[in-house]
Amino acid sequence: MTVEEMKKKKTELGFSCEQISDRSGVPLGTVQKIFSGITKRPRYDTICQLEKAFPMEHIIFTDNHGRDYKASGKVFVEKSKANTH
């Protein structure tokens, strides 16, 4: 997820910088600098930590009854929202 994508999600979800800091473990000052644009190129590991603050979509492969797709031979794709907090 890019910083721009995180900014969009932050707005969509109504998260404050404080909430993102709490959820990700990234210091508040760092979060504020990244989201305000002061920090132009945040470190990769910081971006990875920030991503933890946002719910992520996962794709689950199942048959049409929610069973493991390998058992039935039929594949349906369902989206699931996961939240680590």
Tab-separated table of C-alpha atoms in Angstrom, residues 1-11:
chain	number	residue	atom	x	y	z
A	1	MET	CA	0.000	0.000	0.000
A	2	THR	CA	1.379	3.414	-0.915
A	3	VAL	CA	1.265	6.471	1.327
A	4	GLU	CA	-1.370	7.972	-0.991
A	5	GLU	CA	-3.506	4.830	-0.654
A	6	MET	CA	-3.116	4.989	3.123
A	7	LYS	CA	-4.141	8.659	3.129
A	8	LYS	CA	-7.280	7.740	1.208
A	9	LYS	CA	-8.067	4.844	3.586
A	10	LYS	CA	-7.377	7.089	6.581
A	11	THR	CA	-10.007	9.530	5.315
